[in-house]
XYZ file of C-alpha atoms in Angstrom:
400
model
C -62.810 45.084 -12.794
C -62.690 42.840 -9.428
C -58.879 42.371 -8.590
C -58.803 38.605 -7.162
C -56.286 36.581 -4.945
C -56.738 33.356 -6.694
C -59.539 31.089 -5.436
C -60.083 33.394 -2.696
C -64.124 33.853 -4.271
C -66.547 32.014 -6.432
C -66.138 35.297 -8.463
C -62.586 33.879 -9.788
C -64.371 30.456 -10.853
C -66.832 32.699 -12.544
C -64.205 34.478 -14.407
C -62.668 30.848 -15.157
C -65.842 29.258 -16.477
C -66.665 32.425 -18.891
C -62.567 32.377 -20.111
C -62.324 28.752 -20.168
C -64.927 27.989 -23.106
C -63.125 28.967 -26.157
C -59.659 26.625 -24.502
C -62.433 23.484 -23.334
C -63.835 23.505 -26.972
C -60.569 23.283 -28.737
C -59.052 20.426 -26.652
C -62.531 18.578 -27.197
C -61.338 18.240 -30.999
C -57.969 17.818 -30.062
C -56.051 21.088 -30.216
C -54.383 23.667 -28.017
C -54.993 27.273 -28.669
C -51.745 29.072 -26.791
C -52.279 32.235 -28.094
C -55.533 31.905 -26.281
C -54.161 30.602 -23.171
C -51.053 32.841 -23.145
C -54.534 35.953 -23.225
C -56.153 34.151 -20.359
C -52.800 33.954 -18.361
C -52.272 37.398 -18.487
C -55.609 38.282 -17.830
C -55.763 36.457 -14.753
C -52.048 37.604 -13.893
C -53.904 40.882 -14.018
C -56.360 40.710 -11.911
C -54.313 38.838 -9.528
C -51.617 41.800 -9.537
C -53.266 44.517 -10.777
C -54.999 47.406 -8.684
C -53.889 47.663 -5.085
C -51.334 44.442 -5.931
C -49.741 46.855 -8.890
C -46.520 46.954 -7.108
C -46.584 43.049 -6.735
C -46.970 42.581 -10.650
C -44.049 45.123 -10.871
C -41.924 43.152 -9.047
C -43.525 39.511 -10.366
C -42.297 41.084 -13.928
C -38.783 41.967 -13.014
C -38.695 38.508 -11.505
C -39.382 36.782 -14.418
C -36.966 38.856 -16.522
C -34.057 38.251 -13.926
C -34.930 34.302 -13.952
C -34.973 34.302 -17.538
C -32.056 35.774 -18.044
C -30.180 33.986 -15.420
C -31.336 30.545 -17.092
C -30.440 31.353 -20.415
C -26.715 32.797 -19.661
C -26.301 29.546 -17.860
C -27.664 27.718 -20.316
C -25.105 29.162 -22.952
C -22.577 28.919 -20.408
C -22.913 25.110 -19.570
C -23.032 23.961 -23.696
C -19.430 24.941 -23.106
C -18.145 24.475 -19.552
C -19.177 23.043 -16.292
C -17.438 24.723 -13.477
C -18.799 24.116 -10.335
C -18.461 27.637 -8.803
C -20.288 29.263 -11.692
C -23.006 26.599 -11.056
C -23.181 27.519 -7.394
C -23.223 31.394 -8.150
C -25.839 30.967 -10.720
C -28.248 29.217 -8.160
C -27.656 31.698 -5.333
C -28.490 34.420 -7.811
C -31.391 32.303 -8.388
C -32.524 32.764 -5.080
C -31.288 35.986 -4.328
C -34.678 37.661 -4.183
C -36.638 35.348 -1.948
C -33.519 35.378 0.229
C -34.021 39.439 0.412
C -37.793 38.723 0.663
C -37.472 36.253 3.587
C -34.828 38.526 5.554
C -36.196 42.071 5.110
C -38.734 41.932 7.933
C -35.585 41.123 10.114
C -34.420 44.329 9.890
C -37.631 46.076 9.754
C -37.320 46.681 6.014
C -40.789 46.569 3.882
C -39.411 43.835 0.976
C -42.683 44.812 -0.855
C -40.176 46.498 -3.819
C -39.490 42.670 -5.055
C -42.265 40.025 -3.350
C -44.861 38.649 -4.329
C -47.461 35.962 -3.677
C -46.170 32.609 -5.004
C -41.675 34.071 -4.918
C -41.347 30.924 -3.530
C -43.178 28.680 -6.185
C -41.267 30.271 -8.847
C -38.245 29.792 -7.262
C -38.294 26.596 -6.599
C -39.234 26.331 -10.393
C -36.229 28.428 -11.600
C -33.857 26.567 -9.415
C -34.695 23.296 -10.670
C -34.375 24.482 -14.155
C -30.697 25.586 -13.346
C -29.766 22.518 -11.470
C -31.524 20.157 -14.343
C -29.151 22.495 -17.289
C -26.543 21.638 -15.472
C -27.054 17.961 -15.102
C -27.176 18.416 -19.347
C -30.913 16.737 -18.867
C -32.608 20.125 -20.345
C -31.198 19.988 -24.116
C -32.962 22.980 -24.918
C -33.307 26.582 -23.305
C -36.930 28.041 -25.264
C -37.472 31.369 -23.870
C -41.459 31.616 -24.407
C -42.029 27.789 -22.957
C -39.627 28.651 -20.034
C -41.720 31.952 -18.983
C -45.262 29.846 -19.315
C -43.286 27.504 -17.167
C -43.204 30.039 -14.609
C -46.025 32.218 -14.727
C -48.568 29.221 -15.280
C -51.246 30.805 -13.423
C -53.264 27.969 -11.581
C -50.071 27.441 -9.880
C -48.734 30.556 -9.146
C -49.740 31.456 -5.653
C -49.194 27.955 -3.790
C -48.114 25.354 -6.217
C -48.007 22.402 -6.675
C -44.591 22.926 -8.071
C -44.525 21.581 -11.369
C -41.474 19.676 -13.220
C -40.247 21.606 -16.742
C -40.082 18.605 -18.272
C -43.519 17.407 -18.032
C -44.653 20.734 -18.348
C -43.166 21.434 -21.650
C -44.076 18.330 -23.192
C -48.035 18.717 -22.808
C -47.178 22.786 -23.755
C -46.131 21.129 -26.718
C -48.660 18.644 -27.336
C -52.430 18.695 -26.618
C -53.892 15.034 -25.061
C -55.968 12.780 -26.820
C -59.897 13.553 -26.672
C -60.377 10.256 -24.693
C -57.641 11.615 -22.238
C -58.846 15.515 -22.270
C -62.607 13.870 -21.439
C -61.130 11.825 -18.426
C -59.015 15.330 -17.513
C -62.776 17.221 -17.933
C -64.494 15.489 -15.577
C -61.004 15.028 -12.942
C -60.728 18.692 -13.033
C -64.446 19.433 -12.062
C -63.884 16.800 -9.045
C -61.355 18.557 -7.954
C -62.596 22.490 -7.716
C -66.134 21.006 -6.088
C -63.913 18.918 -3.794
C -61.791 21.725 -3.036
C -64.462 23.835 -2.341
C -65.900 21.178 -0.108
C -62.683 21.270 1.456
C -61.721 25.383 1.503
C -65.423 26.951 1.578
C -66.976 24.611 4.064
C -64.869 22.385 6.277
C -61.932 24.766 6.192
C -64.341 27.766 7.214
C -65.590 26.010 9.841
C -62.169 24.707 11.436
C -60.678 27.991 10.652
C -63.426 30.915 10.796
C -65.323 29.107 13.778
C -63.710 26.517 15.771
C -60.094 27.680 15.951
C -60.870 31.101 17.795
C -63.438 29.357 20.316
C -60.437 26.590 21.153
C -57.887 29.572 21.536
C -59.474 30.870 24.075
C -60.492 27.945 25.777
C -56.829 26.709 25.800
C -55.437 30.611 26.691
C -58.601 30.764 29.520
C -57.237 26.973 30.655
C -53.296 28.041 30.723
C -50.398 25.754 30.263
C -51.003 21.981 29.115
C -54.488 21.797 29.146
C -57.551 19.607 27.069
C -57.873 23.285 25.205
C -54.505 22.810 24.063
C -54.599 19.320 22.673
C -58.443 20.809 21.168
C -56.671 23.532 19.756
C -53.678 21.059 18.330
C -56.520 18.693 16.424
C -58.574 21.405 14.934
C -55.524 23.527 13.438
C -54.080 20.399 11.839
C -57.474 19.855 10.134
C -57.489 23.249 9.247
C -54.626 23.290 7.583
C -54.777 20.412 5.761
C -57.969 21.311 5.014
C -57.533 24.750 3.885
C -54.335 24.278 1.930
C -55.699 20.926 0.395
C -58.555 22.806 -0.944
C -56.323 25.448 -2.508
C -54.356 22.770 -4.495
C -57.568 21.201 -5.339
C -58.082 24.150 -7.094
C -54.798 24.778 -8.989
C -54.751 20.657 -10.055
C -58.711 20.900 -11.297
C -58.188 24.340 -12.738
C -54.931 22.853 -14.591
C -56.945 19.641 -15.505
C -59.556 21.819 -17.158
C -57.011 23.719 -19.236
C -55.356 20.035 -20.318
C -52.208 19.825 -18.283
C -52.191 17.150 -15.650
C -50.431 18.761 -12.774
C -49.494 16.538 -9.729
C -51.356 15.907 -7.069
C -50.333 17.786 -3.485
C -52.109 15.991 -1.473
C -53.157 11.986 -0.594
C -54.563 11.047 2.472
C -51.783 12.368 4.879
C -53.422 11.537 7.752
C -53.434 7.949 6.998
C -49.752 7.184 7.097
C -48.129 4.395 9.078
C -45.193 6.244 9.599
C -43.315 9.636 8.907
C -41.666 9.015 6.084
C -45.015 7.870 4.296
C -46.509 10.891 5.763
C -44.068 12.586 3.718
C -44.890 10.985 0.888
C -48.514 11.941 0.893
C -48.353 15.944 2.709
C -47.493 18.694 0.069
C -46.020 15.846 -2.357
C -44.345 18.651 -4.900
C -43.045 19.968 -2.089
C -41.534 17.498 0.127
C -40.483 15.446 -3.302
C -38.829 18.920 -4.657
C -36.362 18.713 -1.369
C -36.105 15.279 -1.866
C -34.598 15.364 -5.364
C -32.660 18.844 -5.633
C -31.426 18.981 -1.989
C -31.188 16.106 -0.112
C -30.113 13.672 -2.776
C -27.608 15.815 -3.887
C -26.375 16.707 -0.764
C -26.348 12.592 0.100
C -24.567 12.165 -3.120
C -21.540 14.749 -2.098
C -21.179 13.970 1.824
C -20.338 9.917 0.573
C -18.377 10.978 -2.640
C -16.171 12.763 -0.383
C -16.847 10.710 2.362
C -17.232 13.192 5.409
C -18.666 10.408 7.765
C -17.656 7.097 8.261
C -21.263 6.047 8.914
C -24.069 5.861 6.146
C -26.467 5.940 9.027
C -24.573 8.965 10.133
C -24.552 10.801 6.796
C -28.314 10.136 6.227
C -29.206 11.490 9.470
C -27.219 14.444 9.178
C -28.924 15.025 5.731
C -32.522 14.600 6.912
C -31.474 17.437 9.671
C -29.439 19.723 6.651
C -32.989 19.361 4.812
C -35.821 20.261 7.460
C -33.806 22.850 9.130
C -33.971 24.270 5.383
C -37.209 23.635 5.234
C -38.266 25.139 8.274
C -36.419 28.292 7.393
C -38.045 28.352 4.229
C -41.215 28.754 5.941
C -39.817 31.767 8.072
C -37.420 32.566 10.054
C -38.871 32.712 13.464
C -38.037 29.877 15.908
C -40.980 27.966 15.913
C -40.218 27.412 12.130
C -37.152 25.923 12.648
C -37.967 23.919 15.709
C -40.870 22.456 13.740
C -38.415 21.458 10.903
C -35.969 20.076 13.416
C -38.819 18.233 14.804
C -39.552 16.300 11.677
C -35.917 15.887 10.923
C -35.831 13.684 14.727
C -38.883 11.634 13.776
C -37.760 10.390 10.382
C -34.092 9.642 12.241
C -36.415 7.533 15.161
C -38.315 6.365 12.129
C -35.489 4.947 10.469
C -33.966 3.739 14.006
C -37.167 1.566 14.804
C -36.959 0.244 11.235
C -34.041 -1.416 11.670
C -34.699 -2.756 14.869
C -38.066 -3.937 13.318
C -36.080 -5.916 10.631
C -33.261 -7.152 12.762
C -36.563 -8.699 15.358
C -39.334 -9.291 12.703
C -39.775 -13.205 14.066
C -41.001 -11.047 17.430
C -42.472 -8.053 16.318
C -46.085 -8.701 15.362
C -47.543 -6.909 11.737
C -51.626 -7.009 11.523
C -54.822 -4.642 11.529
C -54.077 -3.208 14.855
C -50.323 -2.656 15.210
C -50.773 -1.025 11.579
C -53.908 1.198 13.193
C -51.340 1.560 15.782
C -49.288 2.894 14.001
C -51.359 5.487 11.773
C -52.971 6.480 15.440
C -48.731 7.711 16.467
C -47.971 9.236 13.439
C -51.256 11.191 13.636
C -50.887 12.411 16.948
C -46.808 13.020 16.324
C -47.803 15.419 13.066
C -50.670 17.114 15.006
C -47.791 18.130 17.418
C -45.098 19.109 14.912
C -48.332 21.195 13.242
C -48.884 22.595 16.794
C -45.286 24.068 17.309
C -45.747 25.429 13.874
C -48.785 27.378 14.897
C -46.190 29.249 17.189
C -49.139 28.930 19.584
C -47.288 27.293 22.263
C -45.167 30.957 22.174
C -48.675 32.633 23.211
C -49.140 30.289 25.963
C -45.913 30.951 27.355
C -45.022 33.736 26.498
C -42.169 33.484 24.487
C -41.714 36.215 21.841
C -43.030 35.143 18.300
C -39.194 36.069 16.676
C-alpha cells in the first residue's frame, strides 16, 4: 500500500478512478450508494493517515470525537437555553486544539500529539456548525451526517470549506441524471485543469523559477529588479499551486455528486480589493465574512462602541485580517500581511466615497478600469511578497 498526501501524485487519481466506478455508475441511474462512499472515505482517510502519518490519523480521530461531542452537548443544550457564555465556551473549546497546534512551536513543543493536515478546515467546519445551532438555523443534530460533514475527504487537507447545510442536503439526496451528467463532465474539467495548473505551471513557477529569482534578488541585495522578479513569480505560484489543489477537491467532489464551491475565480482580474476578495480563496475569505466580521459588525453597533459607522467598519476589517493573518501563523510577516490587507480595503472604501461624492469628474471607461485591475495586481503581488517572509531574508530580520 502507497500512503498518499492527497493530490500530491497521479497515483491518488489512479486510486480515485479504480474506487470511483461502482459511486459514478449509481448516480448515472440516479442513486447514492453511502455505504459505498462512507468505504471509499475511509480508505482514502487511510492512506492519507496511515503508515508514517499513523500518529496524524490518531489525532484526526480524537478530533472528530471531541467535535462531535462538543456539537451535540450544545446542541441539547441550546433546545433549552441560550446563554451567551456557554455559547462562547463552547466555541473556544471548539478551537482549542488548533489554538494548541498553532502555539506549540512557540515554545518549542512538537504539537504532533493532536495536528493534522487540514485542523484548520475542520475547524472552521465545526465552528460554523456551533455558531449556526445557536442561531436555531440547524434544527437537527444527526451524528453520522455531521462526521461525513467533517471528514469529507476531497476536502480535507485544504478546503474549500464547505457549508453543513448544503452539504447535508445533497448527503441526503442524489441529483438528477441530467444534473450528475453536467457534474461528470465539470468534475473532469476541473482535475485536468488543476493539473494544468499544479503539475505544470505551478512546477515551473515553483520547482524552477522561484529558486533562480531568489538568488538573483539575494545576489542583487536590497530593492532590486530580482526582488520585484521574485514578487511576480511567487504570486503566480501560489495562486497557481493552491488553485490547482482546489481544482482537485471541487472536480473530485463533482465526480462523487456534491457540488462543492468554487475557491477560486480569476483573482487577478479584480478592479479593486474588495473584489479581489471576492474571487481569492472564496470559502475562505466568505467564511470570515459571515461568522466573524458580520457578527462582530453586528455587536460593536448594537452596543454602539463608536460613534462612527465608518469607524466601526474599519476597525472590523482590521479585528478580521489581523485574525486572519494569525491564522496563517504566528510569525510577523503573517500578521503584517493581514494588517496590510486590512489598510487597503479601509483606502478602498475611502476612495469609494470620494469616487461617489465626485463621479461628474472622475472618468469610468476601458482604461481607468485596466487601471485599476493593473493597482490591485501590483498591491496583492506585494501583500503576497511580505507573506513570503522573503523581505526578512533580505534584511535580515529573524523569521519569528
Amino acid at each position: 500500500m502507497k500512503f498518499l498526501t492527497p493530490y500530491e501524485s497521479p497515483v491518488y487519481f489512479i486510486y480515485i478512478a479504480i474506487a470511483f466506478i461502482p459511486i459514478i455508475i449509481q448516480l448515472l441511474r440516479g442513486k447514492r450508494i453511502i455505504w459505498y462512499q462512507n468505504l471509499v472515505t475511509l480508505f482514502f482517510l487511510y492512506i492519507s493517515f496511515g503508515g508514517v502519518n499513523r500518529f496524524q490519523g490518531i489525532a484526526i480521530i480524537l478530533y472528530v470525537v471531541w467535535q462531535v461531542l462538543l456539537g451535540a452537548a450544545y446542541f441539547r443544550y441550546r433546545q433549552k437555553k441560550n446563554n451567551s457564555w456557554v455559547f462562547y465556551g463552547t466555541v473556544l473549546a471548539g478551537i482549542a486544539p488548533l489554538v494548541i497546534v498553532k502555539v506549540a512551536p512557540i515554545w518549542q513543543i512538537n504539537p504532533t500529539f493532536i495536528g493534522f493536515l487540514g485542523i484548520s478546515y475542520l475547524t472552521f467546519k465545526a465552528v460554523q456548525m456551533i455558531m449556526e445551532i445557536r442561531d436555531g438555523i440547524i434544527k437537527e443534530f444527526h451524528i453520522g451526517r455531521y462526521i461525513q460533514f467533517l471528514i469529507f475527504f476531497p476536502t480535507i487537507s485544504s478546503g474549500p470549506i464547505d457549508r453543513y447545510r448544503r452539504f447535508e442536503k445533497e448527503l441526503t439526496t442524489a441529483p438528477t441524471q441530467n444534473k450528475y451528467f453536467e457534474l461528470l463532465s465539470k468534475g473532469i474539467h476541473n482535475i485536468f485543469l488543476g493539473c494544468l495548473y499544479k503539475y505544470i505551471l505551478g512546477y515551473i513557477l515553483g520547482a524552477q523559477l522561484l529558486p533562480y529569482v531568489k538568488e538573483f534578488a539575494i545576489n542583487q541585495g536590497g530593492v532590486s529588479l530580482g526582488v520585484l522578479a521574485y514578487m511576480y513569480v511567487y504570486s503566480l505560484y501560489l495562486f497557481f499551486d493552491f488553485a490547482g489543489y482546489s481544482l482537485f477537491a471541487v472536480g473530485t467532489s463533482y465526480l462523487m455528486g456534491y457540488e462543492t464551491p468554487i475557491n477560486f475565480n480569476k483573482p487577478f482580474l479584480s478592479p479593486n480589493i474588495k473584489e479581489f476578495w471576492n474571487r481569492w480563496h472564496m470559502s475562505l475569505s466568505f467564511w470570515f465574512r459571515d461568522y466573524v466580521y458580520m457578527r462582530l459588525m453586528f455587536t460593536l453597533m448594537k452596543k454602539k462602541v463608536f460613534k462612527s459607522r465608518i469607524t466601526t467598519s474599519n476597525v472590523g476589517y482590521f479585528a478580521l485580517f489581523l485574525l486572519m493573518g494569525v491564522w496563517h501563523g504566528l510569525t510577523w510577516y503573517y500578521i503584517v500581511y493581514g494588517l496590510y490587507h486590512a489598510l487597503l480595503i479601509c483606502i478602498n472604501d475611502a476612495w469609494l466615497r470620494f469616487k461617489k461624492k465626485h463621479k461628474e469628474q472622475i472618468p469610468s471607461n476601458k482604461f481607468t478600469q485596466a487601471f485599476a485591475i493593473f493597482i490591485t495586481f501590483h498591491a496583492v503581488c506585494f501583500s503576497f511578497l511580505i507573506f513570503s517572509g522573503f523581505i526578512g531574508t533580505l534584511i535580515g530580520f529573524p523569521m519569528r
